[in-house]
Amino acid sequence: MEMFSPSQKYQLLVYHADSLFHDKEYRNAVSKYTMALQQKKALTKTSKVRPSTGNAATTPQNQSLPSEIEVKYKMAECYTMLKQDKDAVAILDGIPSRQRTPKINMMLANLYKKAGQERSAVTSYKEVLRQCPLALDAILGLLSLSVKGAEVASMTLNVIQSIPNLDWLSAWIKAYAFVHTGDNTRAINTICSLEKKSLLRDNVDLLGTLADLYFRVGDNKNAILKFEQAQMLDPYLIKGMDIYGYLLAREGRLEDVENLGCRLFNISDQHAEPWVVSGCHSFYTKRHSRALYLGAKAIQLNSNSVQALLLKGAALRSMGRVQEAIIHFREAIRLAPCRLDCCEGLIECYLASNSVREAMVMANNVYKTLGANAQTLTLLATVCLEEPVTQEKAKTLLDKALLQRPDYIKAVVKKAELLSREQKYEEGISLLRGTLANQSDCVLHRMLGDFLVAVNEFQEAMDQYSIALSLDPNDQKSLEGIQKMEKEESPTDATQEEDVDDMEGSGEEGDLEGSDSEAAQWADQEQWFGMQ
């Protein structure tokens, strides 16, 4: 006589599989779930053969048994953890449509989307909304697949009218529709108006989205401010912290980046963000091999992490592995076609490999797709600056960009580079001083120092280099500028030539040569994510 009844065996197999799942033994869990389903099938056949004995005694017990549909959902979860998405889809597809719960449709939609089956994904997301009209993730899924905002809003109309205090939802859908069509300015305006409403004031998700949008339009100051607000409201926030860490690294706040990485690892090391933040720190301290490893680890945890792909791509490019970097930037563009930094990274790779034609095609496509704004104009101008015949076009584009946004640092930097080539130093000084009157930036202070040296204003140039180094102590070009000035100011009389041997013995010349070498290396490696 057996110890357990067939229904108890089924129940125990499911419990065993659940335990294995929580211990992350996913293959073993799948095996036990499969055995459980086979046991359930045998149990069903037995109950059909003996209906008279089953109805009275087993029906209450059967009602408490784990659902067969739930077991299949758990199997699909195991397959996704094992990155066997096709098997996960096959399991869920085997569940009849009428028996699919919202979470099953949601998982199917996400899997279809990941596989590029957009039509099937849209159908599944719509089914989720039919069952749960307030499923915000399903709304975002539809918007990300280019479903019109008005169509999505119409699917929630009845519930908005029947439940009080939901008047914000229509504006929320409108805002995220702008986000997914790349209309960042209107998205920012809509979210800012939403944030002022009492119900959504200090909403962490909205603040994170707003920070991300400011980052996309190149307003790094406001992006950092919004990330800091979100972080203060939720100290355990992980989402978006990879971008926040990158922005801090660009500002030269490497100690803050290191502290942020440690804090995120203390929260969870199973998300991509902590690894990306640590990778930012490694990249900006010129430890590119470590940055590459950390980026790869982040991608392993989340293959859809755009920031991880950009980090790894940037590290590969800095190590001279440009073709590998191109693959990563292309994947980032596939995941986030409206993010300009992904396109900038790919264009920088093309320019690094002297593929100016490919870079020009890419820049033109971005310009046509995202429209004529300060960022796209500057990106196109950057490529035009590479060819002598398109210098005038670059100048026109940069003037248009600065007309739209006089404070856009990348446009100012490129315009200053152009003026330097044309030896229009006074004009360059005026441009940089005007920009620095409203904001402080390491690159702008350093460039102003270079222009001042060109017009023999050495003392003020030294001051500008010092300010640049105070903003970013790792800025090798500013350090190089100071060293060059000090070298030129030192006496070079014939009487001092007798001391050359002593200088060589002291190792000073070797130190200078070493720093020149490092500066040259940094000149090639300092750009990250296609930005300066």
Short mmCIF file of N, CA and C in Angstrom, two decimals, residues 115-232:
data_model
loop_
_atom_site.label_atom_id
_atom_site.label_comp_id
_atom_site.label_asym_id
_atom_site.label_seq_id
_atom_site.Cartn_x
_atom_site.Cartn_y
_atom_site.Cartn_z
N ALA A 115 11.01 38.64 -28.75
CA ALA A 115 11.32 37.85 -29.95
C ALA A 115 11.04 38.60 -31.24
N GLY A 116 10.52 39.84 -31.14
CA GLY A 116 10.23 40.63 -32.33
C GLY A 116 8.90 40.32 -32.97
N GLN A 117 8.04 39.53 -32.28
CA GLN A 117 6.70 39.20 -32.80
C GLN A 117 5.71 40.26 -32.32
N GLU A 118 5.78 41.41 -32.96
CA GLU A 118 5.07 42.58 -32.45
C GLU A 118 3.55 42.41 -32.49
N ARG A 119 3.04 41.81 -33.55
CA ARG A 119 1.58 41.67 -33.67
C ARG A 119 1.02 40.79 -32.54
N SER A 120 1.69 39.67 -32.28
CA SER A 120 1.26 38.78 -31.20
C SER A 120 1.39 39.48 -29.84
N ALA A 121 2.45 40.28 -29.68
CA ALA A 121 2.66 41.00 -28.43
C ALA A 121 1.54 42.00 -28.19
N VAL A 122 1.17 42.74 -29.24
CA VAL A 122 0.08 43.72 -29.12
C VAL A 122 -1.22 43.03 -28.72
N THR A 123 -1.51 41.90 -29.35
CA THR A 123 -2.73 41.15 -29.03
C THR A 123 -2.76 40.75 -27.56
N SER A 124 -1.64 40.25 -27.07
CA SER A 124 -1.56 39.80 -25.67
C SER A 124 -1.67 40.97 -24.70
N TYR A 125 -1.00 42.08 -25.01
CA TYR A 125 -1.10 43.27 -24.14
C TYR A 125 -2.56 43.77 -24.08
N LYS A 126 -3.22 43.76 -25.24
CA LYS A 126 -4.63 44.21 -25.28
C LYS A 126 -5.52 43.29 -24.45
N GLU A 127 -5.21 42.00 -24.46
CA GLU A 127 -5.98 41.05 -23.67
C GLU A 127 -5.79 41.32 -22.17
N VAL A 128 -4.57 41.70 -21.79
CA VAL A 128 -4.31 42.08 -20.38
C VAL A 128 -5.16 43.29 -20.01
N LEU A 129 -5.19 44.28 -20.90
CA LEU A 129 -5.97 45.49 -20.62
C LEU A 129 -7.47 45.21 -20.60
N ARG A 130 -7.91 44.26 -21.41
CA ARG A 130 -9.34 43.90 -21.39
C ARG A 130 -9.72 43.34 -20.02
N GLN A 131 -8.82 42.55 -19.45
CA GLN A 131 -9.08 41.95 -18.14
C GLN A 131 -8.77 42.90 -16.98
N CYS A 132 -7.72 43.70 -17.17
CA CYS A 132 -7.28 44.64 -16.12
C CYS A 132 -7.02 46.01 -16.76
N PRO A 133 -8.02 46.86 -16.88
CA PRO A 133 -7.88 48.13 -17.60
C PRO A 133 -6.87 49.10 -16.99
N LEU A 134 -6.46 48.85 -15.74
CA LEU A 134 -5.49 49.75 -15.09
C LEU A 134 -4.09 49.15 -15.04
N ALA A 135 -3.82 48.15 -15.86
CA ALA A 135 -2.48 47.53 -15.90
C ALA A 135 -1.52 48.47 -16.63
N LEU A 136 -0.79 49.27 -15.87
CA LEU A 136 0.06 50.31 -16.46
C LEU A 136 1.20 49.71 -17.30
N ASP A 137 1.73 48.57 -16.87
CA ASP A 137 2.80 47.93 -17.65
C ASP A 137 2.31 47.50 -19.03
N ALA A 138 1.06 47.06 -19.10
CA ALA A 138 0.49 46.68 -20.40
C ALA A 138 0.30 47.92 -21.28
N ILE A 139 -0.09 49.03 -20.66
CA ILE A 139 -0.23 50.29 -21.40
C ILE A 139 1.13 50.71 -21.98
N LEU A 140 2.17 50.65 -21.14
CA LEU A 140 3.52 51.01 -21.60
C LEU A 140 3.99 50.06 -22.70
N GLY A 141 3.63 48.77 -22.57
CA GLY A 141 4.00 47.80 -23.60
C GLY A 141 3.40 48.14 -24.95
N LEU A 142 2.12 48.51 -24.95
CA LEU A 142 1.45 48.88 -26.20
C LEU A 142 2.06 50.15 -26.81
N LEU A 143 2.32 51.14 -25.96
CA LEU A 143 2.91 52.39 -26.46
C LEU A 143 4.30 52.15 -27.04
N SER A 144 5.06 51.24 -26.42
CA SER A 144 6.40 50.94 -26.91
C SER A 144 6.37 50.23 -28.26
N LEU A 145 5.22 49.63 -28.59
CA LEU A 145 5.07 48.94 -29.87
C LEU A 145 4.34 49.80 -30.91
N SER A 146 4.39 51.12 -30.68
CA SER A 146 3.87 52.12 -31.63
C SER A 146 2.35 52.12 -31.77
N VAL A 147 1.63 51.57 -30.78
CA VAL A 147 0.17 51.70 -30.76
C VAL A 147 -0.15 53.13 -30.37
N LYS A 148 -1.07 53.78 -31.07
CA LYS A 148 -1.39 55.18 -30.83
C LYS A 148 -1.91 55.40 -29.40
N GLY A 149 -1.49 56.52 -28.83
CA GLY A 149 -1.92 56.86 -27.48
C GLY A 149 -3.44 56.94 -27.35
N ALA A 150 -4.10 57.48 -28.38
CA ALA A 150 -5.56 57.62 -28.35
C ALA A 150 -6.24 56.25 -28.30
N GLU A 151 -5.68 55.27 -29.04
CA GLU A 151 -6.26 53.93 -29.04
C GLU A 151 -6.10 53.27 -27.67
N VAL A 152 -4.92 53.45 -27.07
CA VAL A 152 -4.69 52.87 -25.74
C VAL A 152 -5.60 53.54 -24.71
N ALA A 153 -5.74 54.86 -24.80
CA ALA A 153 -6.59 55.59 -23.85
C ALA A 153 -8.04 55.14 -23.95
N SER A 154 -8.48 54.82 -25.17
CA SER A 154 -9.88 54.40 -25.35
C SER A 154 -10.17 53.08 -24.63
N MET A 155 -9.14 52.26 -24.43
CA MET A 155 -9.32 50.97 -23.76
C MET A 155 -9.47 51.13 -22.25
N THR A 156 -9.13 52.33 -21.75
CA THR A 156 -9.24 52.57 -20.30
C THR A 156 -10.36 53.57 -19.99
N LEU A 157 -11.07 54.01 -21.02
CA LEU A 157 -12.04 55.09 -20.86
C LEU A 157 -13.15 54.76 -19.86
N ASN A 158 -13.69 53.55 -19.96
CA ASN A 158 -14.80 53.17 -19.08
C ASN A 158 -14.40 53.17 -17.61
N VAL A 159 -13.23 52.65 -17.33
CA VAL A 159 -12.80 52.58 -15.94
C VAL A 159 -12.46 53.97 -15.38
N ILE A 160 -11.96 54.86 -16.24
CA ILE A 160 -11.66 56.23 -15.81
C ILE A 160 -12.94 56.95 -15.40
N GLN A 161 -13.99 56.70 -16.17
CA GLN A 161 -15.26 57.37 -15.88
C GLN A 161 -15.98 56.79 -14.66
N SER A 162 -15.71 55.51 -14.36
CA SER A 162 -16.45 54.85 -13.27
C SER A 162 -15.75 54.92 -11.92
N ILE A 163 -14.44 55.21 -11.91
CA ILE A 163 -13.68 55.27 -10.65
C ILE A 163 -13.24 56.71 -10.40
N PRO A 164 -13.47 57.23 -9.20
CA PRO A 164 -13.06 58.62 -8.90
C PRO A 164 -11.54 58.78 -8.82
N ASN A 165 -11.08 60.02 -9.00
CA ASN A 165 -9.66 60.39 -8.86
C ASN A 165 -8.74 59.70 -9.88
N LEU A 166 -9.30 59.37 -11.04
CA LEU A 166 -8.47 58.78 -12.09
C LEU A 166 -8.30 59.71 -13.29
N ASP A 167 -8.59 60.98 -13.08
CA ASP A 167 -8.51 61.94 -14.20
C ASP A 167 -7.08 62.12 -14.70
N TRP A 168 -6.09 61.76 -13.88
CA TRP A 168 -4.68 61.90 -14.27
C TRP A 168 -4.25 60.87 -15.31
N LEU A 169 -4.99 59.74 -15.42
CA LEU A 169 -4.53 58.63 -16.25
C LEU A 169 -4.44 58.99 -17.73
N SER A 170 -5.40 59.76 -18.22
CA SER A 170 -5.37 60.15 -19.65
C SER A 170 -4.10 60.97 -19.96
N ALA A 171 -3.78 61.90 -19.07
CA ALA A 171 -2.57 62.71 -19.26
C ALA A 171 -1.32 61.85 -19.13
N TRP A 172 -1.37 60.87 -18.23
CA TRP A 172 -0.22 59.96 -18.03
C TRP A 172 0.03 59.16 -19.32
N ILE A 173 -1.05 58.65 -19.92
CA ILE A 173 -0.91 57.89 -21.18
C ILE A 173 -0.37 58.80 -22.28
N LYS A 174 -0.87 60.02 -22.32
CA LYS A 174 -0.41 61.00 -23.32
C LYS A 174 1.08 61.27 -23.17
N ALA A 175 1.53 61.42 -21.91
CA ALA A 175 2.94 61.71 -21.65
C ALA A 175 3.84 60.57 -22.14
N TYR A 176 3.45 59.33 -21.82
CA TYR A 176 4.29 58.20 -22.22
C TYR A 176 4.17 57.90 -23.71
N ALA A 177 3.08 58.33 -24.33
CA ALA A 177 2.99 58.23 -25.80
C ALA A 177 4.04 59.14 -26.43
N PHE A 178 4.21 60.34 -25.86
CA PHE A 178 5.26 61.25 -26.34
C PHE A 178 6.65 60.65 -26.12
N VAL A 179 6.84 60.01 -24.96
CA VAL A 179 8.13 59.38 -24.65
C VAL A 179 8.50 58.36 -25.71
N HIS A 180 7.55 57.51 -26.07
CA HIS A 180 7.85 56.41 -26.99
C HIS A 180 7.88 56.83 -28.46
N THR A 181 7.42 58.04 -28.76
CA THR A 181 7.58 58.55 -30.13
C THR A 181 8.78 59.48 -30.24
N GLY A 182 9.51 59.64 -29.13
CA GLY A 182 10.72 60.47 -29.15
C GLY A 182 10.46 61.96 -29.05
N ASP A 183 9.22 62.35 -28.75
CA ASP A 183 8.90 63.77 -28.59
C ASP A 183 9.18 64.17 -27.14
N ASN A 184 10.46 64.26 -26.82
CA ASN A 184 10.89 64.42 -25.43
C ASN A 184 10.45 65.74 -24.80
N THR A 185 10.45 66.82 -25.58
CA THR A 185 10.08 68.13 -25.03
C THR A 185 8.63 68.14 -24.57
N ARG A 186 7.73 67.61 -25.41
CA ARG A 186 6.30 67.57 -25.02
C ARG A 186 6.08 66.57 -23.88
N ALA A 187 6.87 65.51 -23.86
CA ALA A 187 6.77 64.54 -22.76
C ALA A 187 7.15 65.20 -21.45
N ILE A 188 8.22 65.99 -21.46
CA ILE A 188 8.67 66.70 -20.25
C ILE A 188 7.59 67.66 -19.77
N ASN A 189 7.04 68.42 -20.70
CA ASN A 189 6.00 69.40 -20.32
C ASN A 189 4.78 68.71 -19.72
N THR A 190 4.36 67.58 -20.32
CA THR A 190 3.17 66.87 -19.83
C THR A 190 3.43 66.27 -18.45
N ILE A 191 4.61 65.68 -18.25
CA ILE A 191 4.92 65.08 -16.96
C ILE A 191 5.08 66.14 -15.88
N CYS A 192 5.65 67.28 -16.24
CA CYS A 192 5.78 68.38 -15.26
C CYS A 192 4.41 68.85 -14.80
N SER A 193 3.45 68.92 -15.72
CA SER A 193 2.09 69.33 -15.33
C SER A 193 1.43 68.24 -14.48
N LEU A 194 1.72 66.98 -14.76
CA LEU A 194 1.19 65.87 -13.96
C LEU A 194 1.76 65.90 -12.55
N GLU A 195 3.05 66.23 -12.47
CA GLU A 195 3.75 66.21 -11.18
C GLU A 195 3.18 67.25 -10.22
N LYS A 196 2.60 68.30 -10.78
CA LYS A 196 2.03 69.36 -9.93
C LYS A 196 0.71 68.95 -9.30
N LYS A 197 0.07 67.91 -9.86
CA LYS A 197 -1.20 67.46 -9.30
C LYS A 197 -0.95 66.75 -7.97
N SER A 198 -1.85 66.98 -7.01
CA SER A 198 -1.64 66.48 -5.65
C SER A 198 -1.46 64.97 -5.59
N LEU A 199 -2.22 64.23 -6.41
CA LEU A 199 -2.15 62.77 -6.36
C LEU A 199 -0.81 62.22 -6.82
N LEU A 200 -0.14 62.90 -7.74
CA LEU A 200 1.11 62.40 -8.31
C LEU A 200 2.33 63.22 -7.89
N ARG A 201 2.14 64.12 -6.94
CA ARG A 201 3.28 64.89 -6.46
C ARG A 201 4.25 63.96 -5.72
N ASP A 202 5.54 64.12 -5.97
CA ASP A 202 6.58 63.28 -5.36
C ASP A 202 6.44 61.81 -5.72
N ASN A 203 5.90 61.54 -6.91
CA ASN A 203 5.81 60.17 -7.39
C ASN A 203 7.18 59.75 -7.94
N VAL A 204 7.75 58.69 -7.36
CA VAL A 204 9.12 58.28 -7.70
C VAL A 204 9.23 57.86 -9.16
N ASP A 205 8.25 57.12 -9.67
CA ASP A 205 8.29 56.67 -11.07
C ASP A 205 8.29 57.86 -12.04
N LEU A 206 7.44 58.85 -11.75
CA LEU A 206 7.38 60.03 -12.61
C LEU A 206 8.69 60.81 -12.56
N LEU A 207 9.25 60.95 -11.36
CA LEU A 207 10.53 61.67 -11.22
C LEU A 207 11.64 60.96 -11.98
N GLY A 208 11.64 59.62 -11.92
CA GLY A 208 12.64 58.85 -12.66
C GLY A 208 12.50 59.02 -14.16
N THR A 209 11.26 59.01 -14.64
CA THR A 209 11.01 59.21 -16.07
C THR A 209 11.42 60.61 -16.49
N LEU A 210 11.10 61.60 -15.66
CA LEU A 210 11.45 62.98 -15.95
C LEU A 210 12.97 63.15 -16.01
N ALA A 211 13.67 62.52 -15.07
CA ALA A 211 15.14 62.57 -15.06
C ALA A 211 15.70 61.97 -16.35
N ASP A 212 15.14 60.83 -16.76
CA ASP A 212 15.59 60.16 -17.98
C ASP A 212 15.35 61.04 -19.21
N LEU A 213 14.22 61.74 -19.23
CA LEU A 213 13.91 62.62 -20.36
C LEU A 213 14.85 63.82 -20.42
N TYR A 214 15.13 64.40 -19.26
CA TYR A 214 16.11 65.51 -19.22
C TYR A 214 17.46 65.03 -19.74
N PHE A 215 17.82 63.81 -19.36
CA PHE A 215 19.09 63.23 -19.85
C PHE A 215 19.06 63.09 -21.37
N ARG A 216 17.93 62.64 -21.90
CA ARG A 216 17.83 62.45 -23.35
C ARG A 216 17.96 63.75 -24.13
N VAL A 217 17.46 64.84 -23.57
CA VAL A 217 17.54 66.13 -24.28
C VAL A 217 18.84 66.86 -23.95
N GLY A 218 19.71 66.23 -23.19
CA GLY A 218 21.02 66.82 -22.90
C GLY A 218 21.04 67.80 -21.75
N ASP A 219 19.94 67.85 -20.96
CA ASP A 219 19.89 68.74 -19.80
C ASP A 219 20.35 67.95 -18.57
N ASN A 220 21.66 67.75 -18.47
CA ASN A 220 22.21 66.89 -17.43
C ASN A 220 22.00 67.44 -16.03
N LYS A 221 22.02 68.76 -15.90
CA LYS A 221 21.84 69.38 -14.59
C LYS A 221 20.47 69.02 -13.99
N ASN A 222 19.41 69.19 -14.77
CA ASN A 222 18.07 68.86 -14.29
C ASN A 222 17.89 67.35 -14.14
N ALA A 223 18.55 66.57 -14.99
CA ALA A 223 18.48 65.10 -14.88
C ALA A 223 19.03 64.65 -13.53
N ILE A 224 20.19 65.17 -13.17
CA ILE A 224 20.80 64.82 -11.87
C ILE A 224 19.91 65.26 -10.73
N LEU A 225 19.35 66.45 -10.84
CA LEU A 225 18.48 66.99 -9.79
C LEU A 225 17.27 66.08 -9.56
N LYS A 226 16.64 65.62 -10.64
CA LYS A 226 15.45 64.77 -10.52
C LYS A 226 15.80 63.37 -9.99
N PHE A 227 16.95 62.85 -10.42
CA PHE A 227 17.38 61.56 -9.88
C PHE A 227 17.64 61.66 -8.38
N GLU A 228 18.22 62.78 -7.96
CA GLU A 228 18.49 62.97 -6.52
C GLU A 228 17.19 63.07 -5.73
N GLN A 229 16.19 63.75 -6.30
CA GLN A 229 14.88 63.85 -5.63
C GLN A 229 14.25 62.46 -5.48
N ALA A 230 14.30 61.68 -6.56
CA ALA A 230 13.72 60.33 -6.54
C ALA A 230 14.44 59.46 -5.52
N GLN A 231 15.75 59.59 -5.46
CA GLN A 231 16.56 58.79 -4.55
C GLN A 231 16.28 59.14 -3.09
N MET A 232 16.03 60.43 -2.82
CA MET A 232 15.71 60.84 -1.45
C MET A 232 14.35 60.30 -1.02
#
